[in-house]
XYZ file of C-alpha atoms in Angstrom:
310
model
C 10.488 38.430 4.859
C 12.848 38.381 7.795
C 15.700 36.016 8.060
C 13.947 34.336 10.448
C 10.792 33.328 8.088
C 12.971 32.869 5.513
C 14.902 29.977 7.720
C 11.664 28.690 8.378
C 10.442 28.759 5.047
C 13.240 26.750 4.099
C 13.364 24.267 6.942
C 10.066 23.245 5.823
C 11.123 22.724 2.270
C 13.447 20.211 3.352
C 11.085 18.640 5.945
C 8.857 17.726 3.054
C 11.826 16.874 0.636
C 12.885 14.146 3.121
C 9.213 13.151 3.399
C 8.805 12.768 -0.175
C 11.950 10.556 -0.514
C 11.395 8.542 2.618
C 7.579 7.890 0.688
C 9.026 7.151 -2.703
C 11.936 4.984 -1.249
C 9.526 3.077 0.323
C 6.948 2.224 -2.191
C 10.222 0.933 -4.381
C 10.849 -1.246 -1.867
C 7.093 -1.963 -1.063
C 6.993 -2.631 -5.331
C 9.951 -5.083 -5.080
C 8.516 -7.019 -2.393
C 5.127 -7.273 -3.832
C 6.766 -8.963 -7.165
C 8.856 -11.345 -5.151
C 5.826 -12.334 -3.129
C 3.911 -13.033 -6.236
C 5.920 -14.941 -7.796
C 6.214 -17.459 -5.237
C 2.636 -17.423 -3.767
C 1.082 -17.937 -7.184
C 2.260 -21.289 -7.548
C 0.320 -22.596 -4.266
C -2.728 -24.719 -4.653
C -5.500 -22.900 -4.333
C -7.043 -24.285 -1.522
C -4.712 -22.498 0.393
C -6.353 -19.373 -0.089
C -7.213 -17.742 3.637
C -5.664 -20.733 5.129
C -3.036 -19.544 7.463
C -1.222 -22.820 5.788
C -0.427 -21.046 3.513
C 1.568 -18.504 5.380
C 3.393 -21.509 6.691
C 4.236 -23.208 3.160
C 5.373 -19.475 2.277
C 7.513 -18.900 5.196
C 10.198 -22.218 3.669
C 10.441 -20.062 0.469
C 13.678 -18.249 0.567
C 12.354 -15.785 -2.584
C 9.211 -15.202 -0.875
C 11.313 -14.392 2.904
C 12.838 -11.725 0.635
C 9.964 -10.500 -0.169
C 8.654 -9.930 3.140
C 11.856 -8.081 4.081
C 11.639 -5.986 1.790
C 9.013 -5.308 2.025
C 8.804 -4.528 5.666
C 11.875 -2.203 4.928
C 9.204 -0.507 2.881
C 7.216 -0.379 5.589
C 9.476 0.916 7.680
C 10.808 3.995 5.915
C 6.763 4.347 5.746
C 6.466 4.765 9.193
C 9.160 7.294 9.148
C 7.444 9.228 6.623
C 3.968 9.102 8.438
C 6.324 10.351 11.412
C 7.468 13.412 9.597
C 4.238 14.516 7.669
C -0.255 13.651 7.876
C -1.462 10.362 6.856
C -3.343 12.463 3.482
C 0.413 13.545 2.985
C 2.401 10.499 2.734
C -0.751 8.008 0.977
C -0.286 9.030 -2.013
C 3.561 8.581 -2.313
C 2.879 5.028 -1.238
C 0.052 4.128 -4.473
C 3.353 4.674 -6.653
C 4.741 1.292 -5.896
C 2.676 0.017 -8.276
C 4.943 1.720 -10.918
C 7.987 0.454 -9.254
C 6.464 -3.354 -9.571
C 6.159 -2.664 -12.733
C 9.766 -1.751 -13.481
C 10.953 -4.536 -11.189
C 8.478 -7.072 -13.338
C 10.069 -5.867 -16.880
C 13.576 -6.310 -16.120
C 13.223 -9.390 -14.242
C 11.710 -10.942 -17.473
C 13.565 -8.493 -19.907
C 10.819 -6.940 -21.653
C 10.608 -3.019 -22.613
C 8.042 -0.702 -21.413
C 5.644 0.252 -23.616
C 3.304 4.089 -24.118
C 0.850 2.030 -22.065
C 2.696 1.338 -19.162
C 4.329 5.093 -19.715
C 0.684 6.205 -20.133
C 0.082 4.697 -16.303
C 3.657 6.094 -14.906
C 2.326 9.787 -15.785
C -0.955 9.226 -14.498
C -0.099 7.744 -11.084
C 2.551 10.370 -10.221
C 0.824 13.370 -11.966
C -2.526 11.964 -10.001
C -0.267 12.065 -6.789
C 1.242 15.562 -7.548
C -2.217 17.190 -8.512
C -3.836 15.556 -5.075
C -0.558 16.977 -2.526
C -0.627 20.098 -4.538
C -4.126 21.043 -4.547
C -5.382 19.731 -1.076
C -2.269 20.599 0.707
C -3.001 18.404 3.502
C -2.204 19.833 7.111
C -2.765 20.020 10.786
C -4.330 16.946 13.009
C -3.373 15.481 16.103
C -3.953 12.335 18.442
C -7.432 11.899 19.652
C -7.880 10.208 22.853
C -7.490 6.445 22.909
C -11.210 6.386 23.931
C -12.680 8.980 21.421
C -15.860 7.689 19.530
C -13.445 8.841 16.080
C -11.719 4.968 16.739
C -14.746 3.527 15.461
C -13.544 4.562 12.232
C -11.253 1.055 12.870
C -14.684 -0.745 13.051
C -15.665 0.428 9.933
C -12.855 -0.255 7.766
C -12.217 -4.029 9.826
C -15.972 -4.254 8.989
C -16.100 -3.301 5.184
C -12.697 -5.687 4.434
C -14.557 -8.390 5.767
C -17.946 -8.020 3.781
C -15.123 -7.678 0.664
C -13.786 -11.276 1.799
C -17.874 -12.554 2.475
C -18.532 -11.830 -0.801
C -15.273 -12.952 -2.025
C -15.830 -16.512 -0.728
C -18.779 -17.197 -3.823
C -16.910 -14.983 -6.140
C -15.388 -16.166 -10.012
C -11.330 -16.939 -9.151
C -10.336 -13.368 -10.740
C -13.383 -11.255 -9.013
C -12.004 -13.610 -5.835
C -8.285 -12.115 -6.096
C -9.847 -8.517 -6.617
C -12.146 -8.306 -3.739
C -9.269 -10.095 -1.488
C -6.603 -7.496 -2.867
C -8.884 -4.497 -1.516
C -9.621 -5.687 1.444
C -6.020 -6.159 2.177
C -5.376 -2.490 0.921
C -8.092 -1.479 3.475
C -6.199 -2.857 6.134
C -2.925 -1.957 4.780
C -4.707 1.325 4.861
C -5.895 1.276 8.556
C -2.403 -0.150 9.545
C -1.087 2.746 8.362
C -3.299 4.981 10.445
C -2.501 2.942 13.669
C 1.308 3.589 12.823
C 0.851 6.723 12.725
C -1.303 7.391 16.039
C 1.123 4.813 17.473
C 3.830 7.236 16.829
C 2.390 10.338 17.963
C 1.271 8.456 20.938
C 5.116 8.012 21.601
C 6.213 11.651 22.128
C 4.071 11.214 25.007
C 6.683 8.596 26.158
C 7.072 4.716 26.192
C 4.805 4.286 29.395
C 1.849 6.033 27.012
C 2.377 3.631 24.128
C 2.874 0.375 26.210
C -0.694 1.576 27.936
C -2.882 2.125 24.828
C -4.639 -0.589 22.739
C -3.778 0.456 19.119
C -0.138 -0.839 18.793
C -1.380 -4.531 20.044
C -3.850 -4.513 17.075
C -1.214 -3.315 14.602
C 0.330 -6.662 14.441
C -2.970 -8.556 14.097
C -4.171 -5.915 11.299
C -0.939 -6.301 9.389
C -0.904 -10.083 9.543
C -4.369 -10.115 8.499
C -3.680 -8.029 5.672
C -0.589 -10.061 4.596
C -2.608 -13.301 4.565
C -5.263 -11.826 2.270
C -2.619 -10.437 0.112
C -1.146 -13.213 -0.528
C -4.219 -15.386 -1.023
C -4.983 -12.843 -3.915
C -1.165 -13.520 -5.151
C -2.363 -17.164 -5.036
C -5.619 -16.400 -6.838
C -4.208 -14.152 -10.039
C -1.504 -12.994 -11.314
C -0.023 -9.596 -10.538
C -2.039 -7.333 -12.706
C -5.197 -8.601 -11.345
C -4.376 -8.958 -7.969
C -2.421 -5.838 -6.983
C -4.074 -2.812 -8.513
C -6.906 -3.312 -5.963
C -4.824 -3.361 -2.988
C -2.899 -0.081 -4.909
C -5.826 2.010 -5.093
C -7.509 1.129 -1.702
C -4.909 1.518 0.666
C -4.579 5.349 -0.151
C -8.197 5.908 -0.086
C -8.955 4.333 3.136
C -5.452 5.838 4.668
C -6.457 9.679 3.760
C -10.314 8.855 4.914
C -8.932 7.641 8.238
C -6.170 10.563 8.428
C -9.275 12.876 7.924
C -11.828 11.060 9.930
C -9.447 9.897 13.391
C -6.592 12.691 13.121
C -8.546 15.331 12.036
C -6.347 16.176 9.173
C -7.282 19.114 6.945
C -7.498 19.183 3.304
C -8.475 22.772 1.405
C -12.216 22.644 0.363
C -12.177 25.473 -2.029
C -13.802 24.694 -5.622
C -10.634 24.731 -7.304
C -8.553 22.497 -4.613
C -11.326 20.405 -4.686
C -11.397 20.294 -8.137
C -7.516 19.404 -8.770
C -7.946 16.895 -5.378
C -10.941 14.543 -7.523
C -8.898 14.928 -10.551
C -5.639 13.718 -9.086
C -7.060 10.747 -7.404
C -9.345 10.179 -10.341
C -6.009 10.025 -12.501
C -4.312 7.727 -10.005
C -6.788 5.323 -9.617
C -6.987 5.572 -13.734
C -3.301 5.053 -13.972
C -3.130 2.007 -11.097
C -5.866 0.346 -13.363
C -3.404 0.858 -16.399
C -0.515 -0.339 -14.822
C -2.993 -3.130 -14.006
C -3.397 -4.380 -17.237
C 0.473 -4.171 -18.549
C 1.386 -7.595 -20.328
C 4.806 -7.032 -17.867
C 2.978 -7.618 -14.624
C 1.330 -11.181 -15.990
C 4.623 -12.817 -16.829
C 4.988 -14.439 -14.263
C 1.195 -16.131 -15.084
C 2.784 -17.477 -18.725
C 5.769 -18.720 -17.413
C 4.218 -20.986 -14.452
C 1.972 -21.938 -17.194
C 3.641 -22.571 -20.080
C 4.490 -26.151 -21.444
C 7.153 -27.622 -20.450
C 10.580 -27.622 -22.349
C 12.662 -30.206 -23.756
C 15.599 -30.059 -21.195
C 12.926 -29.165 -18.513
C 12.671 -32.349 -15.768
C-alpha cells in the first residue's frame, strides 16, 4: 500500500468515525426530547389528538419547548450526519434513541435498569452494527427534481395516511401505535428530503431556492410532529414510541435505496447478517418497548392523589 492509499484509507476511517458520533449524538438528543415531549403531551385531553390545538396548548409548556429543542438539535447533528455519509448509513444510528429514552426515563424517576432493558440495549446496537457491517451501504447521488424515483414521496405520504385512516376507528393503544408509525414514516421521508436538500446545495443556493423538496420539508416535519405527539397523548412512552423507532429507519434506508440509488451488498451472507441485524433491532426496539421505565410517567399522572397534594 502506498502512502498515498494508506492516507486515504485512513481519512475515511475518520470520515465515518465523525459520522458515527454525529448519528449517536443525535439520537441522545432525539431520546431526550422524545421523553420531555411525553411527559407533557400525555396529560392533554384526548380530544386533542390530530387537532393542531393541540400543538398550540403544547407550545405554553416550557418542558415540552425543551423538548422540541432538543430535539431539533437532534435533528440537526442528523442532517450533518446524512451530509457526511448515505441515508442506509446514518438510519440505523438514529433507531438507538430509543435506548437513550430509556436511560433518560430511569434516572429521571430513579429506577435501575434491569437484564430486560440490557437485553434490548444489545439488541438495538448489535442489530445496528450487524446491518452497517454486513450491507456496507455506499454510492448514490441526486436524481433530478423531476425523476419518476420522487414518487417514492407519494408512497410513503400515502401509506402514513392509510396508518392514520385506520387509526381514526382504532382501540386508544392500537390508536397511539398506528399514529407513532406513521409519524416514523414521515420522520423517515423527512430525512430523505434533508438529505437530497443537501446534496442539492453543492450545486449552490440558487439550485436549492429553485427545487420543490425543501418547501415540503417543513410541512412533512410538522406533520410528523403533530402525529407524534397525538400518540404521546394517546399512550404512554412504551407504547407510543417503539413504532415511530422502528419505522423511521425502515422507510429512511427504502427511500435512500429507492430515490438516491444507494447500494447495499446482495451477497447471501451480507444479506444474511443485513435481515438479521434489522430483525434484532426491531426485536430490541420492541423490548425497550415494554420496559416498566418508559411507563412511569403513565403511573405517576395516574396515581391517587397524596395527602399534601392540592
Amino acid at each position: 500500500m502506498t502512502d498515498h492509499d494508506a492516507e486515504g484509507s485512513g481519512w475515511r476511517r475518520g470520515a465515518v468515525i465523525v459520522t458515527v458520533v454525529l448519528g449517536l449524538a443525535a439520537a441522545a438528543l432525539l431520546g431526550l426530547g422524545w421523553v420531555a415531549q411525553q411527559h407533557v403531551a400525555y396529560t392533554e385531553p384526548l380530544g386533542e389528538m390530530l387537532h393542531v390545538r393541540l400543538l398550540l396548548d403544547l407550545a405554553r409548556k416550557p418542558v415540552w419547548l425543551a423538548g422540541i429543542a432538543t430535539m431539533i438539535g437532534g435533528q440537526v447533528l442528523g442532517a450533518l450526519a446524512l451530509r457526511r455519509a448515505d441515508v442506509a448509513s446514518v438510519e440505523p444510528l438514529l433507531a438507538t434513541n430509543l435506548i437513550f429514552a430509556l436511560a433518560a426515563a430511569a434516572l429521571f424517576y430513579q429506577e435501575r435498569l434491569g437484564a430486560t432493558e440490557w437485553l434490548g440495549a444489545v439488541l438495538v446496537s448489535g442489530g445496528v452494527a450487524a446491518f452497517l457491517v454486513a450491507g456496507r451501504p455506499h454510492g448514490g447521488g441526486m436524481p433530478a427534481s423531476g425523476s419518476v424515483v420522487w414518487l417514492a414521496v407519494l408512497v410513503v405520504a400515502g401509506v402514513a395516511a392509510g396508518m392514520v385512516a385506520v387509526a381514526l376507528r382504532a382501540p386508544l393503544q392500537t390508536k397511539a401505535m398506528l399514529l407513532a408509525a406513521a409519524a416514523g414514516a414521515l420522520y423517515g421521508l423527512q430525512d430523505a428530503l434533508t438529505r437530497g436538500s443537501l446534496l442539492t446545495l453543492a450545486y449552490g443556493p440558487a439550485a436549492l431556492f429553485t427545487s420543490w423538496e425543501p418547501y415540503l420539508l417543513p410541512v412533512i416535519a410538522a406533520t410528523g410532529i403533530l402525529l407524534n405527539q397525538s400518540a404521546f397523548d394517546a399512550a404512554p412512552l412504551r407504547i407510543s414510541l417503539p413504532a415511530t423507532t422502528a419505522t423511521e429507519p425502515i422507510v429512511g434506508i427504502v427511500l435512500g435505496v429507492a430515490i438516491f440509488g444507494e447500494r447495499l451488498r446482495v451477497d447471501p451472507p451480507a444479506l444474511a447478517g443485513e435481515v438479521g441485524g434489522l430483525v434484532a433491532l426491531v426485536a430490541g426496539i420492541v423490548i425497550l418497548g415494554r420496559s416498566p421505565f418508559l411507563a412511569k410517567s403513565e403511573q405517576a399522572q395516574h396515581a391517587p392523589p397524596g395527602p399534601n397534594d392540592p
